[in-house]
Short mmCIF file of C-alpha atoms in Angstrom, two decimals:
data_model
loop_
_atom_site.label_atom_id
_atom_site.label_comp_id
_atom_site.label_asym_id
_atom_site.label_seq_id
_atom_site.Cartn_x
_atom_site.Cartn_y
_atom_site.Cartn_z
CA UNK A 1 134.99 121.42 102.20
CA UNK A 2 131.72 119.66 101.77
CA UNK A 3 132.79 117.45 104.43
CA UNK A 4 133.72 120.34 106.99
CA UNK A 5 130.14 121.55 106.76
CA UNK A 6 128.53 118.40 106.69
CA UNK A 7 130.45 117.87 109.98
CA UNK A 8 129.25 121.13 111.06
CA UNK A 9 126.17 120.67 109.91
CA UNK A 10 126.08 117.53 112.52
CA UNK A 11 127.29 119.18 115.55
CA UNK A 12 124.93 122.12 115.08
CA UNK A 13 122.13 119.18 115.17
CA UNK A 14 123.26 117.67 118.02
CA UNK A 15 123.85 120.76 120.50
CA UNK A 16 120.67 121.74 119.60
CA UNK A 17 119.12 118.39 120.26
CA UNK A 18 120.98 118.80 124.15
CA UNK A 19 119.44 121.40 126.96
CA UNK A 20 122.06 124.03 127.90
CA UNK A 21 122.58 124.57 131.29
CA UNK A 22 122.49 128.47 131.75
CA UNK A 23 119.94 130.48 134.45
CA UNK A 24 119.44 133.39 135.42
CA UNK A 25 118.49 132.23 139.21
CA UNK A 26 117.55 129.37 142.14
CA UNK A 27 115.12 129.49 144.67
CA UNK A 28 114.77 126.50 146.77
CA UNK A 29 116.13 123.74 144.25
CA UNK A 30 113.99 125.41 141.05
CA UNK A 31 115.99 127.17 138.06
CA UNK A 32 115.10 130.42 136.43
CA UNK A 33 115.41 131.81 133.44
CA UNK A 34 113.68 135.53 133.33
CA UNK A 35 112.17 136.18 130.05
CA UNK A 36 110.90 139.96 130.91
CA UNK A 37 112.25 142.27 132.90
CA UNK A 38 109.16 144.74 131.96
CA UNK A 39 106.59 142.60 133.24
CA UNK A 40 108.82 140.92 135.56
CA UNK A 41 108.40 137.02 134.05
CA UNK A 42 110.37 134.07 134.60
CA UNK A 43 110.69 130.68 133.19
CA UNK A 44 111.25 126.92 134.45
CA UNK A 45 114.84 125.89 133.16
CA UNK A 46 117.12 123.21 133.14
CA UNK A 47 120.02 123.01 135.40
CA UNK A 48 121.26 119.38 134.31
CA UNK A 49 120.44 116.10 134.26
CA UNK A 50 118.56 115.19 137.53
CA UNK A 51 118.43 118.00 139.20
CA UNK A 52 115.10 117.42 139.97
CA UNK A 53 113.91 114.72 141.97
CA UNK A 54 110.87 113.71 143.98
CA UNK A 55 107.79 115.78 144.47
CA UNK A 56 108.42 119.52 142.53
CA UNK A 57 105.71 122.12 143.55
CA UNK A 58 106.49 125.00 141.34
CA UNK A 59 104.93 128.63 142.54
CA UNK A 60 103.31 131.20 141.01
CA UNK A 61 105.86 133.87 142.27
CA UNK A 62 109.23 133.54 143.09
CA UNK A 63 111.45 136.93 144.70
CA UNK A 64 115.18 137.71 143.64
CA UNK A 65 116.79 140.78 143.91
CA UNK A 66 114.66 142.27 145.81
CA UNK A 67 111.34 141.75 142.75
CA UNK A 68 109.06 139.09 142.77
CA UNK A 69 108.80 137.27 139.39
CA UNK A 70 105.49 135.56 137.83
CA UNK A 71 106.23 132.19 136.56
CA UNK A 72 104.37 132.02 133.56
CA UNK A 73 106.69 129.14 131.40
CA UNK A 74 108.25 125.49 131.96
CA UNK A 75 110.91 126.01 129.29
CA UNK A 76 112.08 123.62 126.99
CA UNK A 77 113.85 120.36 128.24
CA UNK A 78 113.53 121.73 131.80
CA UNK A 79 113.42 118.85 133.39
CA UNK A 80 115.16 116.98 130.62
CA UNK A 81 116.14 113.36 131.62
CA UNK A 82 115.03 114.51 135.42
CA UNK A 83 114.27 110.60 136.15
CA UNK A 84 114.02 111.21 139.91
CA UNK A 85 111.22 113.58 139.45
CA UNK A 86 108.33 111.87 140.86
CA UNK A 87 105.45 114.73 140.95
CA UNK A 88 104.92 117.88 139.62
CA UNK A 89 102.59 120.95 140.08
CA UNK A 90 101.99 123.02 137.29
CA UNK A 91 100.33 126.28 139.13
CA UNK A 92 97.80 128.55 137.39
CA UNK A 93 100.14 131.48 136.54
CA UNK A 94 101.92 129.01 133.86
CA UNK A 95 100.56 129.02 130.08
CA UNK A 96 103.14 127.31 128.46
CA UNK A 97 105.22 124.39 128.28
CA UNK A 98 107.35 124.06 125.72
CA UNK A 99 109.27 120.69 123.61
CA UNK A 100 110.59 118.12 125.55
CA UNK A 101 110.30 119.73 128.99
CA UNK A 102 109.65 116.28 130.42
CA UNK A 103 111.63 114.31 128.43
CA UNK A 104 112.78 110.85 129.49
CA UNK A 105 111.01 111.81 133.37
CA UNK A 106 110.67 107.74 133.68
CA UNK A 107 110.13 108.04 137.19
CA UNK A 108 107.60 110.75 136.97
CA UNK A 109 103.81 109.32 138.37
CA UNK A 110 101.70 112.04 138.83
CA UNK A 111 101.60 115.60 136.44
CA UNK A 112 99.47 117.98 137.81
CA UNK A 113 98.41 121.20 135.54
CA UNK A 114 96.76 124.45 136.10
CA UNK A 115 93.94 126.79 134.88
CA UNK A 116 95.74 128.53 132.81
CA UNK A 117 97.92 126.38 130.24
CA UNK A 118 97.03 127.30 126.64
CA UNK A 119 100.17 125.47 124.75
CA UNK A 120 101.79 121.82 125.36
CA UNK A 121 104.97 121.52 122.83
CA UNK A 122 106.01 118.41 121.14
CA UNK A 123 107.71 115.41 123.26
CA UNK A 124 106.89 117.78 126.15
CA UNK A 125 105.92 113.99 127.73
CA UNK A 126 107.95 111.92 125.73
CA UNK A 127 109.43 108.69 127.41
CA UNK A 128 107.37 109.24 130.52
CA UNK A 129 107.13 105.43 131.02
CA UNK A 130 105.98 105.63 134.40
CA UNK A 131 102.94 108.18 134.23
CA UNK A 132 99.70 107.02 135.98
CA UNK A 133 97.68 110.51 136.46
CA UNK A 134 97.42 113.49 134.77
CA UNK A 135 94.96 115.74 135.99
CA UNK A 136 94.51 119.28 134.40
CA UNK A 137 92.30 121.78 136.30
CA UNK A 138 88.33 122.37 135.41
CA UNK A 139 88.51 125.80 134.94
CA UNK A 140 91.07 125.34 131.86
CA UNK A 141 89.28 126.36 128.96
CA UNK A 142 92.13 124.93 126.30
CA UNK A 143 93.16 121.50 127.94
CA UNK A 144 90.97 118.92 130.01
CA UNK A 145 91.55 115.63 130.91
CA UNK A 146 87.43 114.86 131.44
CA UNK A 147 85.97 111.51 133.14
CA UNK A 148 89.16 110.66 135.19
CA UNK A 149 90.86 109.69 131.67
CA UNK A 150 94.35 110.66 133.02
CA UNK A 151 95.21 112.20 129.72
CA UNK A 152 95.42 115.56 127.94
CA UNK A 153 92.80 116.69 125.71
CA UNK A 154 92.91 119.80 123.95
CA UNK A 155 88.88 120.43 124.41
CA UNK A 156 88.19 122.33 121.24
CA UNK A 157 89.26 119.99 118.79
CA UNK A 158 88.43 116.76 121.07
CA UNK A 159 92.25 115.68 119.97
CA UNK A 160 93.81 113.74 122.69
CA UNK A 161 97.22 114.87 122.74
CA UNK A 162 98.75 113.81 126.00
CA UNK A 163 98.39 109.61 127.32
CA UNK A 164 99.67 107.95 129.51
CA UNK A 165 99.86 103.68 130.83
CA UNK A 166 96.45 103.92 133.01
CA UNK A 167 94.69 106.32 130.17
CA UNK A 168 91.24 105.80 129.28
CA UNK A 169 90.46 107.18 126.35
CA UNK A 170 86.55 108.97 126.29
CA UNK A 171 84.22 108.07 123.94
CA UNK A 172 83.85 112.08 122.85
CA UNK A 173 87.86 112.24 121.93
CA UNK A 174 87.87 112.21 117.80
CA UNK A 175 91.51 111.93 117.01
CA UNK A 176 94.98 110.58 118.68
CA UNK A 177 97.30 113.05 118.23
CA UNK A 178 100.53 112.93 116.95
CA UNK A 179 103.63 111.38 119.39
CA UNK A 180 99.98 111.32 121.94
CA UNK A 181 101.76 108.35 124.14
CA UNK A 182 105.44 108.04 122.55
CA UNK A 183 107.71 106.22 124.82
CA UNK A 184 105.15 105.22 127.52
CA UNK A 185 106.85 101.84 127.40
CA UNK A 186 104.10 100.59 130.13
CA UNK A 187 101.09 100.59 128.71
CA UNK A 188 99.84 97.32 127.85
CA UNK A 189 96.68 97.39 126.75
CA UNK A 190 94.38 100.62 124.73
CA UNK A 191 90.70 100.82 123.71
CA UNK A 192 90.23 103.14 120.98
CA UNK A 193 86.79 104.15 121.39
CA UNK A 194 84.21 104.26 117.97
CA UNK A 195 84.25 107.83 118.38
CA UNK A 196 87.86 108.28 117.19
CA UNK A 197 88.47 109.04 113.53
CA UNK A 198 92.03 109.65 112.63
CA UNK A 199 95.01 108.63 114.75
CA UNK A 200 98.19 110.66 113.93
CA UNK A 201 101.79 110.16 113.14
CA UNK A 202 103.79 108.54 116.13
CA UNK A 203 100.88 108.17 118.14
CA UNK A 204 102.05 105.08 119.74
CA UNK A 205 105.45 104.77 119.13
CA UNK A 206 107.74 103.31 121.29
CA UNK A 207 104.30 101.60 123.31
CA UNK A 208 107.07 98.13 123.79
CA UNK A 209 104.38 96.98 125.97
CA UNK A 210 101.16 97.16 123.78
CA UNK A 211 100.70 93.02 122.34
CA UNK A 212 97.63 93.77 120.25
CA UNK A 213 95.61 96.43 118.78
CA UNK A 214 92.24 97.44 117.11
CA UNK A 215 91.13 99.70 115.21
CA UNK A 216 87.45 100.61 115.14
CA UNK A 217 85.57 101.66 112.03
CA UNK A 218 85.47 104.92 113.30
CA UNK A 219 88.83 105.01 111.89
CA UNK A 220 89.45 106.45 108.36
CA UNK A 221 93.47 107.63 108.81
CA UNK A 222 96.57 106.26 110.53
CA UNK A 223 99.50 108.44 110.18
CA UNK A 224 102.87 107.28 110.36
CA UNK A 225 104.64 105.62 112.19
CA UNK A 226 102.09 105.57 114.08
CA UNK A 227 103.03 101.91 115.45
CA UNK A 228 107.04 102.59 115.14
CA UNK A 229 108.89 100.65 117.87
CA UNK A 230 105.69 98.20 119.42
CA UNK A 231 107.84 95.49 119.27
CA UNK A 232 105.42 93.37 121.70
CA UNK A 233 102.36 94.18 119.47
CA UNK A 234 101.66 90.44 117.38
CA UNK A 235 97.99 91.16 116.47
CA UNK A 236 96.23 94.15 114.34
CA UNK A 237 92.49 94.55 113.99
CA UNK A 238 90.92 96.46 111.84
CA UNK A 239 87.16 95.87 112.36
CA UNK A 240 84.54 95.32 109.21
CA UNK A 241 83.47 98.64 108.36
CA UNK A 242 82.41 100.41 104.77
CA UNK A 243 84.47 103.28 105.25
CA UNK A 244 88.29 102.64 103.72
CA UNK A 245 91.31 103.31 105.61
CA UNK A 246 94.20 105.14 104.74
CA UNK A 247 97.34 103.60 106.59
CA UNK A 248 100.86 104.94 106.50
CA UNK A 249 103.54 101.53 107.35
CA UNK A 250 102.86 98.98 110.27
CA UNK A 251 106.19 98.87 111.87
CA UNK A 252 105.48 95.79 114.09
CA UNK A 253 106.87 92.20 114.32
CA UNK A 254 102.75 91.43 113.54
CA UNK A 255 101.92 87.82 113.46
CA UNK A 256 98.22 88.04 113.26
CA UNK A 257 96.42 90.36 110.81
CA UNK A 258 92.60 90.83 110.71
CA UNK A 259 91.84 93.41 107.51
CA UNK A 260 87.44 94.19 107.68
CA UNK A 261 87.76 97.50 105.42
CA UNK A 262 89.16 98.41 102.01
CA UNK A 263 92.70 100.37 103.03
CA UNK A 264 95.38 101.97 100.69
CA UNK A 265 98.81 103.31 101.58
CA UNK A 266 101.34 104.96 99.80
CA UNK A 267 104.13 102.40 101.20
CA UNK A 268 104.56 98.93 101.72
CA UNK A 269 101.93 98.68 104.35
CA UNK A 270 103.72 95.57 107.07
CA UNK A 271 107.51 97.16 107.03
CA UNK A 272 108.36 94.09 109.19
CA UNK A 273 106.33 91.52 106.96
CA UNK A 274 108.66 88.35 107.48
CA UNK A 275 106.84 88.05 111.09
CA UNK A 276 103.53 88.15 109.45
CA UNK A 277 101.80 84.45 109.26
CA UNK A 278 98.26 84.83 109.01
CA UNK A 279 96.43 87.44 107.24
CA UNK A 280 92.39 87.02 107.21
CA UNK A 281 90.53 89.45 104.73
CA UNK A 282 87.16 90.15 105.99
CA UNK A 283 83.77 90.19 104.51
CA UNK A 284 83.29 93.48 104.09
CA UNK A 285 86.43 94.16 102.01
CA UNK A 286 86.26 95.06 98.39
CA UNK A 287 89.68 95.30 97.29
CA UNK A 288 93.07 93.96 98.21
CA UNK A 289 95.01 97.30 97.31
CA UNK A 290 98.58 97.31 95.60
CA UNK A 291 101.57 96.01 97.74
CA UNK A 292 98.80 95.23 100.55
CA UNK A 293 101.18 92.29 101.51
CA UNK A 294 103.87 93.09 99.09
CA UNK A 295 107.13 91.47 101.04
CA UNK A 296 105.68 89.62 103.91
CA UNK A 297 107.65 86.14 103.41
CA UNK A 298 106.75 84.81 106.53
CA UNK A 299 103.09 84.91 105.58
CA UNK A 300 102.19 80.94 105.34
CA UNK A 301 97.77 81.90 105.84
CA UNK A 302 96.09 83.99 103.53
CA UNK A 303 91.94 84.05 104.21
CA UNK A 304 90.31 86.04 101.24
CA UNK A 305 86.59 87.30 101.93
CA UNK A 306 84.14 87.13 99.42
CA UNK A 307 82.99 90.25 98.70
CA UNK A 308 86.55 91.01 97.66
CA UNK A 309 86.25 91.98 93.92
CA UNK A 310 89.70 92.63 93.17
CA UNK A 311 93.72 91.88 93.96
CA UNK A 312 96.01 94.44 93.01
CA UNK A 313 99.39 95.12 92.06
CA UNK A 314 102.14 93.55 93.74
CA UNK A 315 99.28 92.55 96.24
CA UNK A 316 101.46 89.32 97.68
CA UNK A 317 104.87 89.87 95.97
CA UNK A 318 107.69 88.52 97.78
CA UNK A 319 104.86 85.88 99.80
CA UNK A 320 107.64 83.18 99.63
CA UNK A 321 105.83 81.71 102.61
CA UNK A 322 102.54 80.75 100.69
CA UNK A 323 101.71 77.56 99.65
CA UNK A 324 98.54 77.93 99.19
CA UNK A 325 95.99 80.38 98.08
CA UNK A 326 92.66 80.18 97.64
CA UNK A 327 90.74 83.74 94.89
CA UNK A 328 87.50 83.26 96.00
CA UNK A 329 84.24 83.63 93.76
CA UNK A 330 84.04 87.33 94.00
CA UNK A 331 87.20 88.30 92.48
CA UNK A 332 87.36 89.70 88.98
CA UNK A 333 90.83 90.72 88.31
CA UNK A 334 94.34 90.06 89.52
CA UNK A 335 96.65 92.58 89.43
CA UNK A 336 100.27 93.23 87.71
CA UNK A 337 103.05 90.95 89.54
CA UNK A 338 100.37 90.68 92.23
CA UNK A 339 102.13 87.26 93.34
CA UNK A 340 105.59 87.98 92.28
CA UNK A 341 107.98 85.81 94.35
CA UNK A 342 106.01 83.85 96.00
CA UNK A 343 108.76 80.78 95.15
CA UNK A 344 106.73 78.49 98.05
CA UNK A 345 103.21 78.47 96.02
CA UNK A 346 102.34 75.17 94.95
CA UNK A 347 98.44 75.66 94.33
CA UNK A 348 96.43 78.52 93.36
CA UNK A 349 92.36 77.99 92.81
CA UNK A 350 90.79 81.00 90.91
CA UNK A 351 87.71 81.36 91.32
CA UNK A 352 84.78 80.93 88.70
CA UNK A 353 84.49 84.83 88.38
CA UNK A 354 88.28 86.10 86.96
CA UNK A 355 88.02 87.31 84.03
CA UNK A 356 91.58 89.22 83.71
CA UNK A 357 94.63 88.15 85.08
CA UNK A 358 97.71 90.92 84.80
CA UNK A 359 100.94 91.38 83.56
CA UNK A 360 103.34 88.71 85.48
CA UNK A 361 100.83 87.92 87.66
CA UNK A 362 102.51 84.10 88.71
CA UNK A 363 106.04 85.49 87.84
CA UNK A 364 108.51 83.80 90.27
CA UNK A 365 105.78 80.65 91.57
CA UNK A 366 109.02 78.57 90.73
CA UNK A 367 107.25 75.84 92.83
CA UNK A 368 103.51 76.07 90.96
CA UNK A 369 102.31 72.44 90.53
CA UNK A 370 98.16 72.81 90.42
CA UNK A 371 96.74 75.88 89.31
CA UNK A 372 92.46 75.36 89.12
CA UNK A 373 90.49 77.61 87.55
CA UNK A 374 86.81 78.03 88.01
CA UNK A 375 85.80 79.99 85.20
CA UNK A 376 84.65 77.69 81.95
CA UNK A 377 85.40 80.72 79.65
CA UNK A 378 89.15 81.10 79.95
CA UNK A 379 89.97 84.97 81.62
CA UNK A 380 91.58 87.27 79.84
CA UNK A 381 95.51 86.73 80.15
CA UNK A 382 98.11 89.33 79.26
CA UNK A 383 101.29 88.57 77.55
CA UNK A 384 103.35 87.20 80.67
CA UNK A 385 99.85 86.87 82.50
CA UNK A 386 101.42 83.73 84.55
CA UNK A 387 105.15 84.27 83.90
CA UNK A 388 105.92 81.07 84.35
CA UNK A 389 108.80 79.48 83.12
CA UNK A 390 108.41 77.73 79.94
CA UNK A 391 109.41 74.26 81.68
CA UNK A 392 106.76 75.38 83.99
CA UNK A 393 104.03 75.02 81.59
CA UNK A 394 105.40 71.61 80.96
CA UNK A 395 104.85 70.27 84.15
CA UNK A 396 102.22 72.31 85.86
CA UNK A 397 98.12 70.61 86.32
CA UNK A 398 96.39 73.24 84.73
CA UNK A 399 92.37 72.11 86.19
CA UNK A 400 89.47 73.38 84.55
CA UNK A 401 85.46 73.07 84.52
CA UNK A 402 83.84 70.07 82.71
CA UNK A 403 83.39 71.37 79.37
CA UNK A 404 85.50 73.86 78.70
CA UNK A 405 88.78 72.04 78.22
CA UNK A 406 88.78 72.65 74.16
CA UNK A 407 88.66 76.73 75.26
CA UNK A 408 91.33 76.57 77.39
CA UNK A 409 93.40 74.46 74.59
CA UNK A 410 93.14 77.21 71.90
CA UNK A 411 93.23 80.91 74.44
CA UNK A 412 96.07 82.70 74.53
CA UNK A 413 98.26 82.10 77.28
CA UNK A 414 96.36 79.78 78.55
CA UNK A 415 97.21 76.94 75.65
CA UNK A 416 100.84 77.16 77.01
CA UNK A 417 99.75 74.68 79.31
CA UNK A 418 100.96 70.87 78.20
CA UNK A 419 98.79 69.19 80.85
CA UNK A 420 95.17 70.54 81.07
CA UNK A 421 92.44 68.47 82.83
CA UNK A 422 88.94 69.15 83.44
CA UNK A 423 87.23 68.63 86.95
CA UNK A 424 83.60 68.75 88.28
CA UNK A 425 83.15 72.80 89.31
CA UNK A 426 80.86 71.32 92.41
CA UNK A 427 83.34 69.53 93.51
CA UNK A 428 86.05 72.60 94.07
CA UNK A 429 84.37 73.23 97.69
CA UNK A 430 85.39 69.37 99.24
CA UNK A 431 89.59 69.96 98.97
CA UNK A 432 90.83 69.13 102.38
CA UNK A 433 93.90 70.59 103.35
CA UNK A 434 97.07 68.89 103.74
CA UNK A 435 98.18 66.67 106.61
CA UNK A 436 100.71 69.43 106.84
CA UNK A 437 98.03 71.99 107.07
CA UNK A 438 96.23 70.34 109.95
CA UNK A 439 97.55 72.87 112.37
CA UNK A 440 97.21 75.80 111.11
CA UNK A 441 94.25 78.37 111.90
CA UNK A 442 90.64 77.83 110.85
CA UNK A 443 88.27 80.29 109.36
CA UNK A 444 84.61 80.43 108.25
CA UNK A 445 84.05 82.19 104.64
CA UNK A 446 82.97 85.63 106.93
CA UNK A 447 86.46 85.23 108.08
CA UNK A 448 85.84 84.63 111.48
CA UNK A 449 88.55 82.23 113.44
CA UNK A 450 87.06 79.15 114.55
CA UNK A 451 88.65 77.31 117.54
CA UNK A 452 88.60 73.88 118.54
CA UNK A 453 89.62 71.21 115.52
CA UNK A 454 87.94 70.29 112.18
CA UNK A 455 86.52 67.37 114.06
CA UNK A 456 84.29 69.58 115.94
CA UNK A 457 83.19 72.35 113.77
CA UNK A 458 79.56 72.63 113.03
CA UNK A 459 78.44 71.94 109.06
CA UNK A 460 79.42 74.34 106.90
CA UNK A 461 82.90 75.12 104.63
CA UNK A 462 85.89 76.48 105.86
CA UNK A 463 89.15 77.56 104.95
CA UNK A 464 92.70 76.51 106.55
CA UNK A 465 95.85 76.82 105.32
CA UNK A 466 94.48 78.76 102.28
CA UNK A 467 92.16 75.88 100.77
CA UNK A 468 88.66 75.62 101.47
CA UNK A 469 86.91 72.11 102.97
CA UNK A 470 83.26 71.25 104.09
CA UNK A 471 82.20 69.62 107.25
CA UNK A 472 78.46 67.44 106.12
#
């Protein structure tokens, strides 16, 4: 009986998602349903896929059986998958556009909306990948297409609700609505102005033509999955700013990410983290949040800005592609399981301000060879603070500042290391990248990516492959 109920429910969902061919009458190739005999109103309705082609101008009124009806709405899925439709003009008599009204109209290039439309249903223009022109009558008080932006903006809230591949977002827009650009596969670039504070769920889903996205410092929240199906996005830049940003999962095959602000996420942030290769944490970031890079197995280069004070729990869990990491002097704590499963990590540099290393922070770092700690007083390390295998304490070289070896030899957890040697702390910045690191991107200590070879850089301290080096 449960199986029968399941299949009945599944069939019901399927039937609800496909428009049903039913109409009351047809005039001049347009199909209508009567919505009120009292008020003499009709809506444009669905006939079948590709029943509408070319240019369609919907009339304000239509006569049938001796009665004249006012056209007041575009029904849900009315033009569903009419890929042959190229232009649509919606008259001033229409007050509503139903859900999925123009769903899948990939050939649609131009939409003109009259002055009386007050509601637009969800996914009304989903998959209209060919749209280049959207015009809303200037006398419409609910929606507008200000500044010739080729978009539909809700006037009262300044939310962009429908965009297309030629949209230019005005700097008066404060939010990009849910599914606003959903299915705009022809969109290749977009500039989000500093007026925007939120990007809602699925806003850019299916925009497979996008290759990079820059989030301005005004944006404080991004819903999920805002960029789902953006298979071409390789670069994400979250601009520097002081206001934290709340993010949902980023479902893109990113290769490079720049994070300029503190970020928080309820889930693993980079859902396709196996593609992410380079991450730069900017100079205004104060913490690397829990799970921020969890599962980014393809990550090979991380640059951490010098304002970061804490590394959260599981922050780099499973980043097996990392071979080295340099934790700056600004960091004071390393969270539980922060580098758990970083099986390729051979070298770790911990700055001189770290005071605590939490449970299992380096558990599973089976390739670790050198651990360099800049703090003269041994940081507090909880039980299993490193989580190394017992034989690793015999093989891993622990480098500590001059004059502090004895303290490390007697400190909890640290005394497990057999091979402790001292170094001159002033030389920690003179670490030269290994030969295999020389082809990796170079960044300055502010997180900016440098151009050219190391030999052509101006005097200063730089990071390459997670290691610092000096140009004198």
